[in-house]
Coordinates of C-alpha atoms and ligand atoms in Angstrom, one line a residue:
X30 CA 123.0 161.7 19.9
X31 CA 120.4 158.8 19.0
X32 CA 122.2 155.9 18.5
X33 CA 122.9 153.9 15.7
X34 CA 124.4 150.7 14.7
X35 CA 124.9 150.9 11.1
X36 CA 128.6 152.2 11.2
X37 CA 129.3 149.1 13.1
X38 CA 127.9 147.0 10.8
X39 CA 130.1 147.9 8.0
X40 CA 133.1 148.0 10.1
X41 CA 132.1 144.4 11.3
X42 CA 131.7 143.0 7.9
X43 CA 128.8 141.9 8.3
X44 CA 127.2 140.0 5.2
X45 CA 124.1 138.9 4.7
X46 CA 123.2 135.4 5.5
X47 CA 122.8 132.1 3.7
X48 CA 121.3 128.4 4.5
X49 CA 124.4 125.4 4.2
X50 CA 123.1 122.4 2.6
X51 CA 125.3 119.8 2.3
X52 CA 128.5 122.1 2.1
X53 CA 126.7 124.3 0.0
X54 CA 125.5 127.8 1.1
X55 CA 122.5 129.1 -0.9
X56 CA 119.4 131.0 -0.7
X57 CA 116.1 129.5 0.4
X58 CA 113.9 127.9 -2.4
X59 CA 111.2 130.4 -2.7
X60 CA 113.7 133.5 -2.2
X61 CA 112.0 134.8 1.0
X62 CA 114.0 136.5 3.6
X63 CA 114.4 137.6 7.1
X64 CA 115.7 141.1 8.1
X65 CA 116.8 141.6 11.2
X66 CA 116.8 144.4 13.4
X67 CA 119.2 145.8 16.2
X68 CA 117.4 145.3 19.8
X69 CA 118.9 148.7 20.2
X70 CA 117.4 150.8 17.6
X71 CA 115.1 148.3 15.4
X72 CA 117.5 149.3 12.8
X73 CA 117.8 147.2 9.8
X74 CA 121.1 145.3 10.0
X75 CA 121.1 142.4 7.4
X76 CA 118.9 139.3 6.1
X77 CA 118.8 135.9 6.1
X78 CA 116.4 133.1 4.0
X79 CA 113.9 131.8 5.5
X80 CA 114.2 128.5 4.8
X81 CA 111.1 126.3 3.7
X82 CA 109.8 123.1 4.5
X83 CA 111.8 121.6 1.6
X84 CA 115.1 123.2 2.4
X85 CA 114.5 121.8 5.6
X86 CA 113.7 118.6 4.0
X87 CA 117.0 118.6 1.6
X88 CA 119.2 119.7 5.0
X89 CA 117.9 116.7 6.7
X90 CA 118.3 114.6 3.7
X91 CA 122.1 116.0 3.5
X92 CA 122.4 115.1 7.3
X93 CA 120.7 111.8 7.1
X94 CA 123.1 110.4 3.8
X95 CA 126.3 112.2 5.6
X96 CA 125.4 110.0 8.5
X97 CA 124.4 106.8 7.0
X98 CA 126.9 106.7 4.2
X99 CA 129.5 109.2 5.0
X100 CA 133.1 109.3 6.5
X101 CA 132.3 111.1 10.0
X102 CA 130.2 108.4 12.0
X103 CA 132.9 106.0 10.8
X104 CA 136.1 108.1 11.5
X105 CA 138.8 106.9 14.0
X106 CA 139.0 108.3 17.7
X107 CA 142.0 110.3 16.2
X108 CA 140.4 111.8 13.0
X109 CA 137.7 113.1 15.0
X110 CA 140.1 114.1 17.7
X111 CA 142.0 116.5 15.2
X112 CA 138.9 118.1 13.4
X113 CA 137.8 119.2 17.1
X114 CA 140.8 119.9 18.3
X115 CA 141.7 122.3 15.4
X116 CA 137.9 124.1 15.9
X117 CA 138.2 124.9 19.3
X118 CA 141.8 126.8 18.1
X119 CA 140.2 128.5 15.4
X120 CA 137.0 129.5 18.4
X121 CA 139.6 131.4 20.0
X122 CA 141.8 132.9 17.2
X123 CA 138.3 134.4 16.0
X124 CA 136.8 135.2 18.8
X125 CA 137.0 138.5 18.9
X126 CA 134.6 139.1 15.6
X127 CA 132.2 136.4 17.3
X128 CA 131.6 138.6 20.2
X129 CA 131.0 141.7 17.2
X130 CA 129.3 139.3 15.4
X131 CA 126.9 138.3 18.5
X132 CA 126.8 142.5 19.4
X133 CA 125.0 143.2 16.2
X134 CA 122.9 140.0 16.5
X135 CA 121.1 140.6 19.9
X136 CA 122.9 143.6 21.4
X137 CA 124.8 142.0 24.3
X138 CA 127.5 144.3 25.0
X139 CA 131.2 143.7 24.2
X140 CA 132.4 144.4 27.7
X141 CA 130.3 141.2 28.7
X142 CA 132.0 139.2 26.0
X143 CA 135.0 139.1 28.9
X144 CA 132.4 137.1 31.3
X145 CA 133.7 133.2 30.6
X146 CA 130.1 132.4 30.7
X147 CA 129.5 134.6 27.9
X148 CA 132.8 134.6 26.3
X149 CA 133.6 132.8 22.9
X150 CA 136.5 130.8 25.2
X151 CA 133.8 129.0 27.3
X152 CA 132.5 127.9 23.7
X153 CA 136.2 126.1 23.2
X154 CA 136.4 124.8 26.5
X155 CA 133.1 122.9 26.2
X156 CA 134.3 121.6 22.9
X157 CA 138.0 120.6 24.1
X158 CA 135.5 118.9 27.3
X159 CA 133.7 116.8 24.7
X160 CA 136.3 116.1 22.4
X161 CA 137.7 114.4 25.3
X162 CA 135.1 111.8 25.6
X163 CA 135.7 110.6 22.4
X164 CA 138.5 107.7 23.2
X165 CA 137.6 107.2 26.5
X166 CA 133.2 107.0 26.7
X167 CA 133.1 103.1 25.3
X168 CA 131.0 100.5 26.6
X169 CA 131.3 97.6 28.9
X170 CA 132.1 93.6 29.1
X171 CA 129.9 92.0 31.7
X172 CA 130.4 88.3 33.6
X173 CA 128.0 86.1 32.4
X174 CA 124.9 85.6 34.6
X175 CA 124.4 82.3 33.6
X176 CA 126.3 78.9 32.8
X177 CA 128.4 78.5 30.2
X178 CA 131.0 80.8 28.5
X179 CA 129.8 83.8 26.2
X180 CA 130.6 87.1 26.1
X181 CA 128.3 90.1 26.8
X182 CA 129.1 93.6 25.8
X183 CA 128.1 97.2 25.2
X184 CA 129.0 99.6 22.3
X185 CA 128.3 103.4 22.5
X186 CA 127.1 104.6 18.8
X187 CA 126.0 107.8 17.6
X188 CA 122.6 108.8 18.2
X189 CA 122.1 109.4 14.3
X190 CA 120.7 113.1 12.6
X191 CA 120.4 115.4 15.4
X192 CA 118.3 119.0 15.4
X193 CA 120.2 121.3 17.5
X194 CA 117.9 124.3 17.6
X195 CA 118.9 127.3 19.4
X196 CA 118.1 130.8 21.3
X197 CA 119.0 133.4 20.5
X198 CA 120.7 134.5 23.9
X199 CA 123.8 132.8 24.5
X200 CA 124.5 131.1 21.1
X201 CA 127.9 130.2 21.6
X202 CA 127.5 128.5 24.5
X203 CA 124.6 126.2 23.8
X204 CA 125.8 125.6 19.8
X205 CA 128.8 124.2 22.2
X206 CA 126.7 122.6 24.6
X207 CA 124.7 120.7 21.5
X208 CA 127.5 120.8 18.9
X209 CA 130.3 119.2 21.0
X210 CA 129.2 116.4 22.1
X211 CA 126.7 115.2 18.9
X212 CA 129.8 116.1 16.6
X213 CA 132.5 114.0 19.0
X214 CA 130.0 111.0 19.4
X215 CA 129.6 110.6 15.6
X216 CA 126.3 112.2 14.7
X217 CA 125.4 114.5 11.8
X218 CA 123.4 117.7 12.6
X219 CA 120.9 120.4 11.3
X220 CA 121.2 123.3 13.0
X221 CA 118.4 125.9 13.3
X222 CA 119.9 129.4 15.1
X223 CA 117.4 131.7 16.1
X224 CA 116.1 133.8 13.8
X225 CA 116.9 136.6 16.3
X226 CA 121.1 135.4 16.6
X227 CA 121.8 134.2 13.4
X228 CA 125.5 135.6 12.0
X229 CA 127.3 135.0 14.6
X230 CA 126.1 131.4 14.6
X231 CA 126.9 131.3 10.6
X232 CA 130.2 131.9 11.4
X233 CA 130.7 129.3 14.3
X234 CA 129.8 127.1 11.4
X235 CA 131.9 128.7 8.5
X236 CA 135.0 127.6 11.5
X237 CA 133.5 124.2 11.3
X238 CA 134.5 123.5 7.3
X239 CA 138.0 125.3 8.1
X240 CA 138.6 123.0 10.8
X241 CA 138.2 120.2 7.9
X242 CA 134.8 118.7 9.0
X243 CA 133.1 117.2 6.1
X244 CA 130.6 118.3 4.0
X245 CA 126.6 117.3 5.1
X246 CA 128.1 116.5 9.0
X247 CA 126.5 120.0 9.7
X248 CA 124.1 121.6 7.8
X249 CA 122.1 124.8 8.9
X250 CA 118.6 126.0 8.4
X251 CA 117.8 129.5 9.2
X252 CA 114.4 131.0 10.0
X253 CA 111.8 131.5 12.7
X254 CA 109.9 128.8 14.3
X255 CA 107.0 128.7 11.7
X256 CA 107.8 127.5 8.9
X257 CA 111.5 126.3 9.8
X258 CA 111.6 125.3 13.3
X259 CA 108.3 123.4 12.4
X260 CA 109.8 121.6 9.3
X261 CA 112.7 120.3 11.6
X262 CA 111.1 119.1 14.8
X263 CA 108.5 117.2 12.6
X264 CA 110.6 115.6 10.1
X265 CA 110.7 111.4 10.4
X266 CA 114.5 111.1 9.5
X267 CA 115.6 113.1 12.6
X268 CA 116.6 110.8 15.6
X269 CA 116.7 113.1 18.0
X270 CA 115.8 116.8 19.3
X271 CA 118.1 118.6 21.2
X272 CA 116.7 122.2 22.3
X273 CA 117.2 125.3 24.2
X274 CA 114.5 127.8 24.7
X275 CA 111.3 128.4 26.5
X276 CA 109.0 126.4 28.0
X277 CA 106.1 126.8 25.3
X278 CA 108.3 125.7 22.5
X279 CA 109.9 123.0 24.2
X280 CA 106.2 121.3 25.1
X281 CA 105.2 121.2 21.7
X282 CA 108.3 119.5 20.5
X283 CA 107.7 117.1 22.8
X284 CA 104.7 116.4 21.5
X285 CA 106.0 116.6 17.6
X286 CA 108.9 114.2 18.7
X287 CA 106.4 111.8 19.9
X288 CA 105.2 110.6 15.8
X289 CA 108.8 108.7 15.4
X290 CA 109.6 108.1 19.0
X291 CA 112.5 110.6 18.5
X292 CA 114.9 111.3 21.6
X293 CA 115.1 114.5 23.1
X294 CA 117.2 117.0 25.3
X295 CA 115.6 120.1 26.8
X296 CA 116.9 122.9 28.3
X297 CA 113.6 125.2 29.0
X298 CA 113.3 128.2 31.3
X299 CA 113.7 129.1 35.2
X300 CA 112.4 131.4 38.1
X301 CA 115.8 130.7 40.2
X302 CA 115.7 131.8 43.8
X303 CA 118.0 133.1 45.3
X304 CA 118.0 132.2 49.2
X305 CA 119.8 134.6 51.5
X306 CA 120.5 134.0 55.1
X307 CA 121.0 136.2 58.0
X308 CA 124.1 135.6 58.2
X309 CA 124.8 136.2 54.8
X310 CA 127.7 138.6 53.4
X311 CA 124.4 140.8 52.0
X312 CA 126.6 143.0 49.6
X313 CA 127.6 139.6 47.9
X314 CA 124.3 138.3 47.6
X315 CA 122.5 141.7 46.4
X316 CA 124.9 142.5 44.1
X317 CA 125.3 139.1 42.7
X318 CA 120.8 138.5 42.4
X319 CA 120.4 141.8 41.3
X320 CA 123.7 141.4 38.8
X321 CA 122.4 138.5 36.7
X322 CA 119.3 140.2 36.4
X323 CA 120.3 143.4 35.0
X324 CA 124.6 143.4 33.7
X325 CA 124.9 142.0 30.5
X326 CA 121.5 140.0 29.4
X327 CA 119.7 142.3 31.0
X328 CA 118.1 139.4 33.0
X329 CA 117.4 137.3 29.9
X330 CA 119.2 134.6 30.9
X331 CA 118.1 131.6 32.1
X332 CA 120.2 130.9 35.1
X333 CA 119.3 134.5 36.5
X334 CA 118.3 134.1 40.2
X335 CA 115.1 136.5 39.6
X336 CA 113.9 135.5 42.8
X337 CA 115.3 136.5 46.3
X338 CA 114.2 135.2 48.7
X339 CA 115.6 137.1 51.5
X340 CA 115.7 136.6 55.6
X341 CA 113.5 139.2 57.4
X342 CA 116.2 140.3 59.3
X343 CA 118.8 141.3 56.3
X344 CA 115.7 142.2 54.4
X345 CA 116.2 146.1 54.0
X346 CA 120.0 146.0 54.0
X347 CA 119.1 143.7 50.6
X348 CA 117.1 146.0 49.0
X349 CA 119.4 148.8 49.5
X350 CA 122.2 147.2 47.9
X351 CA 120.1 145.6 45.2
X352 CA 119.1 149.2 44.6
X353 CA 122.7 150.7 44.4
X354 CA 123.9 147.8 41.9
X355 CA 120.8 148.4 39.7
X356 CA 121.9 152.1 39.8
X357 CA 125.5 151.4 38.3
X358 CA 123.9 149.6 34.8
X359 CA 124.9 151.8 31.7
X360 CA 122.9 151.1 28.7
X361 CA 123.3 152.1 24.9
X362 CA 125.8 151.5 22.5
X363 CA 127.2 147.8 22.9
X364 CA 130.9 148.3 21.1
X365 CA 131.3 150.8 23.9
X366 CA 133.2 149.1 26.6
X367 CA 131.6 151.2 29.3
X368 CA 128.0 150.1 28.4
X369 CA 127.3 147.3 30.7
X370 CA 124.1 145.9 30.1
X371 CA 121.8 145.1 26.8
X372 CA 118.4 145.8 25.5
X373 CA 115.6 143.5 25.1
X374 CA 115.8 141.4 22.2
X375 CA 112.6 142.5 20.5
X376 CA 109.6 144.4 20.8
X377 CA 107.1 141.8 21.7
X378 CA 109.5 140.9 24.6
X379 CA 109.8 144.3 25.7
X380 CA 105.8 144.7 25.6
X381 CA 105.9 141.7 27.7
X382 CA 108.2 142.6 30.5
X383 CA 106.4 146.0 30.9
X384 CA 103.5 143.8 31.6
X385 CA 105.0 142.0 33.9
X386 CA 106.1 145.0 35.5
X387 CA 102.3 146.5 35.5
X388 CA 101.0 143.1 36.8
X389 CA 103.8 143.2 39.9
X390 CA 102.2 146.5 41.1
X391 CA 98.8 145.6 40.3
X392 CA 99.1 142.6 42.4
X393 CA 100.3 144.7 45.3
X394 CA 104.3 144.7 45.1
X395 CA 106.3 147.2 46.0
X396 CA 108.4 148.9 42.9
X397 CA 111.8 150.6 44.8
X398 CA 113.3 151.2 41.4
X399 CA 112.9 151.3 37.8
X400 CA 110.2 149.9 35.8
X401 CA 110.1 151.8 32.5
X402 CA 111.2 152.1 29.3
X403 CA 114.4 154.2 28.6
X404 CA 113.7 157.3 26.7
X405 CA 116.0 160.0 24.9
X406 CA 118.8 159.0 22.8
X407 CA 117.5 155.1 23.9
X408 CA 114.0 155.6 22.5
X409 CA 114.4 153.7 19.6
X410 CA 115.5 150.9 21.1
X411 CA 114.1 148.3 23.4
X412 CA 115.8 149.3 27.1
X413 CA 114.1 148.9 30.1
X414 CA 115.7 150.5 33.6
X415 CA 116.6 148.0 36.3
X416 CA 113.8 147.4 38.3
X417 CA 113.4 146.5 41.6
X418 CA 110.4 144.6 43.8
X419 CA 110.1 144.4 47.1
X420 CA 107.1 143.2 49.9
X421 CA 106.7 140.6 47.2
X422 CA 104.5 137.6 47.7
X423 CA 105.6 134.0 46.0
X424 CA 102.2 133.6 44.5
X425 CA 102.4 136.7 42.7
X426 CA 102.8 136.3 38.9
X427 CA 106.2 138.7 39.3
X428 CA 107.6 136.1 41.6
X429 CA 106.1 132.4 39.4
X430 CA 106.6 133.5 35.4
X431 CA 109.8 133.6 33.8
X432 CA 110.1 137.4 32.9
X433 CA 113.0 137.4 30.9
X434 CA 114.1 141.2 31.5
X435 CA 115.6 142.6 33.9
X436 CA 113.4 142.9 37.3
X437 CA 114.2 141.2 40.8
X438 CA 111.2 139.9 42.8
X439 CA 112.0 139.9 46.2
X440 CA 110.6 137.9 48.9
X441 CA 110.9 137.6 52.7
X442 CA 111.1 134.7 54.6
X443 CA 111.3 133.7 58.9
X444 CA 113.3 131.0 58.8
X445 CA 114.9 127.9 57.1
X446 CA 111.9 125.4 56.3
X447 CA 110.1 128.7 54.9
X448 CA 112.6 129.4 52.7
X449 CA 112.8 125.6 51.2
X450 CA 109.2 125.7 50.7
X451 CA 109.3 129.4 48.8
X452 CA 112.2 127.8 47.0
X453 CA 110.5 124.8 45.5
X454 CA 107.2 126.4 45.6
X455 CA 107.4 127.0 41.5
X456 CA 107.0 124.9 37.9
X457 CA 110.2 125.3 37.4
X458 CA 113.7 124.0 38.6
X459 CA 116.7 125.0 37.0
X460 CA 118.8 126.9 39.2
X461 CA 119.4 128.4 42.6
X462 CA 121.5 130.5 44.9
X463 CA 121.9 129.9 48.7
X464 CA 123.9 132.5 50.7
X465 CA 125.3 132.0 54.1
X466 CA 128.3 131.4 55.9
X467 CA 127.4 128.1 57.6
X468 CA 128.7 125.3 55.6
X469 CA 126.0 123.0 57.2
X470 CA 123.0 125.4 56.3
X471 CA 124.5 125.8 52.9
X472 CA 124.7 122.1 52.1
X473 CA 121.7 121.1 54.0
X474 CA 119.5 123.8 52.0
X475 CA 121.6 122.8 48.6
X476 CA 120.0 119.5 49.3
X477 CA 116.6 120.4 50.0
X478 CA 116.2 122.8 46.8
X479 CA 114.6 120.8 43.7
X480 CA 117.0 122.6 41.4
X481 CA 119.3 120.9 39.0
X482 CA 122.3 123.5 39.4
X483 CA 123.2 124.9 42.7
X484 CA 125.5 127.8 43.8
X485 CA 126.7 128.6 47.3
X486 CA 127.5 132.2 47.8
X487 CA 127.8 133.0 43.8
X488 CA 127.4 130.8 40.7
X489 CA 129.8 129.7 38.2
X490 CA 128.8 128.1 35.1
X491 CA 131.6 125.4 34.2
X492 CA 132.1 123.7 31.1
X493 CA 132.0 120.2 32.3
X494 CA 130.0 119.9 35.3
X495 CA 126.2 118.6 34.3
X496 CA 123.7 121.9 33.6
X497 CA 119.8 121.6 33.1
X498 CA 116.6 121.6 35.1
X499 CA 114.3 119.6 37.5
X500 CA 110.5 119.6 36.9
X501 CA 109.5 121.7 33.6
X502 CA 113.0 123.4 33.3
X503 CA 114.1 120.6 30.9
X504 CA 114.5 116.8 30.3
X505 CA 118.6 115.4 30.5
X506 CA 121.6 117.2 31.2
X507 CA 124.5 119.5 28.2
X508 CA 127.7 119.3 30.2
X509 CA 129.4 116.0 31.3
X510 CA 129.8 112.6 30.4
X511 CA 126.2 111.6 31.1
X512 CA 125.8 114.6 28.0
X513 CA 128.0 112.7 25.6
X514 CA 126.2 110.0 26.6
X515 CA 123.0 111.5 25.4
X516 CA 123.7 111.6 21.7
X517 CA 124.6 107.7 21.5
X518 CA 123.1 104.5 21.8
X519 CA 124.1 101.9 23.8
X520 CA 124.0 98.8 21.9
X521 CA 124.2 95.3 23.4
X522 CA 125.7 92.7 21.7
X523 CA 125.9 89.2 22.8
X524 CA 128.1 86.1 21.6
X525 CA 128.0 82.3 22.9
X526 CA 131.7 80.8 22.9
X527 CA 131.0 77.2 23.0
X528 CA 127.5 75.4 22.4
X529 CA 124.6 77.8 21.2
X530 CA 122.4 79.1 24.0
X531 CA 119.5 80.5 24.5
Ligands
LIG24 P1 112.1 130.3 22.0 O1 111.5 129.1 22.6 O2 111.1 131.4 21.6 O3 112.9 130.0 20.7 C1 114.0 129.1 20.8 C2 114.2 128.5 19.4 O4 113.1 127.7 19.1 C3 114.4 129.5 18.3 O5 115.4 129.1 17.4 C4 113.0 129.5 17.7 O6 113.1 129.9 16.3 C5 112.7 128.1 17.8 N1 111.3 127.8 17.6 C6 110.2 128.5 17.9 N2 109.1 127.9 17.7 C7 109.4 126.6 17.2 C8 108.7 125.5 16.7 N3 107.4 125.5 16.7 N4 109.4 124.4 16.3 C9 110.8 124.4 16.3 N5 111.5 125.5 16.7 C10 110.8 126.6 17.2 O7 113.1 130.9 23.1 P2 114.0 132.2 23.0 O8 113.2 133.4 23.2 O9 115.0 132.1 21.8 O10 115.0 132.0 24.3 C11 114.5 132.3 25.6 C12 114.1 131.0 26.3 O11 115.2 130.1 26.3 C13 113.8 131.3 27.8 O12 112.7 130.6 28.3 C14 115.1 130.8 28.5 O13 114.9 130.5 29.8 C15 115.4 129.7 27.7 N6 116.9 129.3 27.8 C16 117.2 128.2 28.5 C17 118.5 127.9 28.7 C18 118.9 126.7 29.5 O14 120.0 126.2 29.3 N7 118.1 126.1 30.3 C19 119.5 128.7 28.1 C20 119.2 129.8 27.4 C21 117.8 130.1 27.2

């Protein structure tokens, strides 16, 4: 039967969306709407406005007077403490219409939902991580370095209007990424979801005014990148830009932050490798590269290790088990708890990774597995079967570009310095995988990979450890104290305490 998600829908709830301006929600100015479609049947599921360069404008200007005149930047430790506490409660107590919410956004199945990565929980955990900063990150008193007695001190002080912007992949983990530590540090936000996971994002922020957060602290603009994105990233009263998303987007808000000097985090793309050594439990490693590129995402993840590179002498055993987990995926109908693994979010993307996939054998890969569309009852939607390179060369396109879908490049090597080179030998730097049972070779090579987030046999994101990238996989660190850190300013202030000095 060809699949459909409309039922779903109207069991769900699902209504259609609306911008919040200043704890209003409303329409855009000029009426004009986005309608989005189910990845897995380009159904019609429900709109959103679009929201134009003056509702941007009157969300920033709701954010701006929210932070320069209103309550939250000036609350106590405790006040603070309470609002946040009381979200990440009402996270969990709703979390399992998030995960629906999110399944009828951008098709990531239900059973995936249960992955703490993935899960609504992780969202909480990151909040309950950063509301924890907020009595203990202050600043410092310093000895004087020269004669006479004065104080010197720092104070930590919100960064001012922050622009969260989002992908549309794992929304509830990077709106907690962003959201946790700009809201415990003091800042006011405008939040742009993508215009491809947008209601389930509304409703993280519906939680936010139930939890008692005032109005204008967070506002929302929803949209795609032209005109909304746009409107944000360029408007003079933000302070600073914090984003998630690919590579291409994130340079040109570097360059749009650059006008006003704004600050800003990135969290941009990867090509992880994934290094696997002879002595290597090989089932573990195959399974777990060729997982995070097919279950759940369907490889659209940023963290996927899409890259194996793989010892010479484990190298078939690899590829056979690679090829036996890629045969397990079920696609199709996310609500159903067997279906394991998603579709692509749009057509353009799936346009894309079929090139990819055409370039791979071009270029003189080897495809064991997969490599098409899915067909049948699928056909409407955007599925493509787990696919599987071997005899791969690191200077192939397959094994540099971010693909974004669900197809493992992988690459043999002879021995450890090979491997580091392979492994660094790419723009990007977010991520890695090394797999042995040598504690030295695993440290040594964790060492020697330029990689900002590093797992030894399997990879675990936690909410409080320091995630982002080395070279062009993103500027600053979400997780951590260094993250809270990131949406204040340290202020110096200095007093004399007998004659004026100089
Ligand atoms: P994208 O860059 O296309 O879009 C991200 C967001 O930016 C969306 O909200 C989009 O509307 C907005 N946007 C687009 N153009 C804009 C503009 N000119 N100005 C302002 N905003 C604009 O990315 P995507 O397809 O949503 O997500 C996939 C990418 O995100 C991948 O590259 C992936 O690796 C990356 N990602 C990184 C991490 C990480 O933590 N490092 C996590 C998840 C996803």
């Amino acid at each position: 039967m060809t699949l459909s998600m409309l039922a779903h829908r109207d069991e769900v709830g699902l209504k259609d969306g609306l911008l919040l301006v200043d704890g209003q929600w409303r329409a855009s100015g000029d009426g004009a709407t986005w309608t989005h479609r189910h990845p897995a049947t380009n159904e019609e599921i429900g709109t959103f406005p679009v929201a134009t360069v003056q509702d941007v404008d009157a969300a920033v200007q709701a954010a701006r007077r929210a932070f320069d005149e209103g309550p939250w930047p000036r609350s106590t430790a405790s006040e603070r403490i309470r609002v946040l506490r009381k979200y990440s409660d009402l996270l969990r107590e709703n979390s399992q219409q998030l995960l629906s919410l999110l399944a009828l956004d951008n098709g990531v199945p239900l059973s995936f939902g249960n992955i703490y990565a993935a899960s609504v929980t992780v969202a909480a955990d990151v909040f309950d991580h950063h509301t924890g900063w907020i009595d203990k990150a202050g600043g410092e008193t310093f000895p004087p370095y020269q004669g006479g007695d004065h104080l010197a001190m720092t104070f930590r002080e919100p960064v001012g209007v922050v622009a969260a912007i989002l992908p549309w992949n794992a929304p509830f983990l990077l709106f907690a990424q962003k959201l946790g530590p700009a809201l415990a540090a003091g800042c006011t936000v405008v939040l742009k979801p993508s215009e491809y996971a947008t209601f389930a994002v509304l409703k993280l922020v519906e939680l936010l005014t139930e939890a008692g957060l005032p109005d204008g602290v967070v506002n929302v603009v929803t949209g795609p990148g032209d005109p909304t994105g746009e409107a944000l990233i360029t408007h003079p009263m933000v302070d600073k830009i914090s984003f998630t998303g690919s590579r291409v987007v994130g340079r040109r808000i570097v360059e749009a932050s650059a006008g006003t000097m704004k600050r800003v985090s990135m969290e941009l793309g990867g090509k992880s490798p994934a290094v696997v050594f002879p002595d290597a439990e090989i089932p573990l490693a195959a399974a777990t590269a060729m997982g995070m590129v097919t279950m759940g995402l369907s490889g659209q993840a940023c963290i996927a290790q899409s890259r194996a590179l793989v010892h010479r002498d484990v190298y078939d055993e690899f590829i056979a088990v690679a090829q036996g987990v890629g045969g397990y995926m079920t696609y199709g109908d996310p609500f159903d708890p067997g279906v394991l693994a998603s579709p692509l979010i749009n057509e353009r993307q799936l346009g894309r990774v079929l090139g990819y996939i055409e370039k791979g054998q071009e270029e003189g890969a080897r495809l064991v597995m997969g490599g098409n569309r899915l067909d049948g009852d699928y056909g409407n939607g955007n599925f493509v079967a787990p696919t599987l390179f071997a005899d791969v060369d690191n200077q192939m396109t397959i094994a540099q570009e971010e693909i974004f879908g669900p197809v493992l490049a992988v690459v043999p090597f002879t021995d450890e310095d090979e491997a580091v080179r392979l492994a660094n030998d790419t723009e990007y730097g977010l991520g890695a995988g090394v797999y042995t049972k040598d504690a030295k070779t695993a440290f040594r090579v964790a060492k020697r990979l330029r990689a900002g987030t590093i797992g030894i046999n399997g990879f675990q994101v936690e909410p409080h450890t320091p995630f982002g990238g080395y070279k062009q996989s993103g500027i600053g660190r979400e997780g951590g104290r260094s993250a809270y850190e990131a949406y204040t300013e340290l202020k110096t202030v200095l007093m004399p305490l007998t004659e004026a000095m100089m």
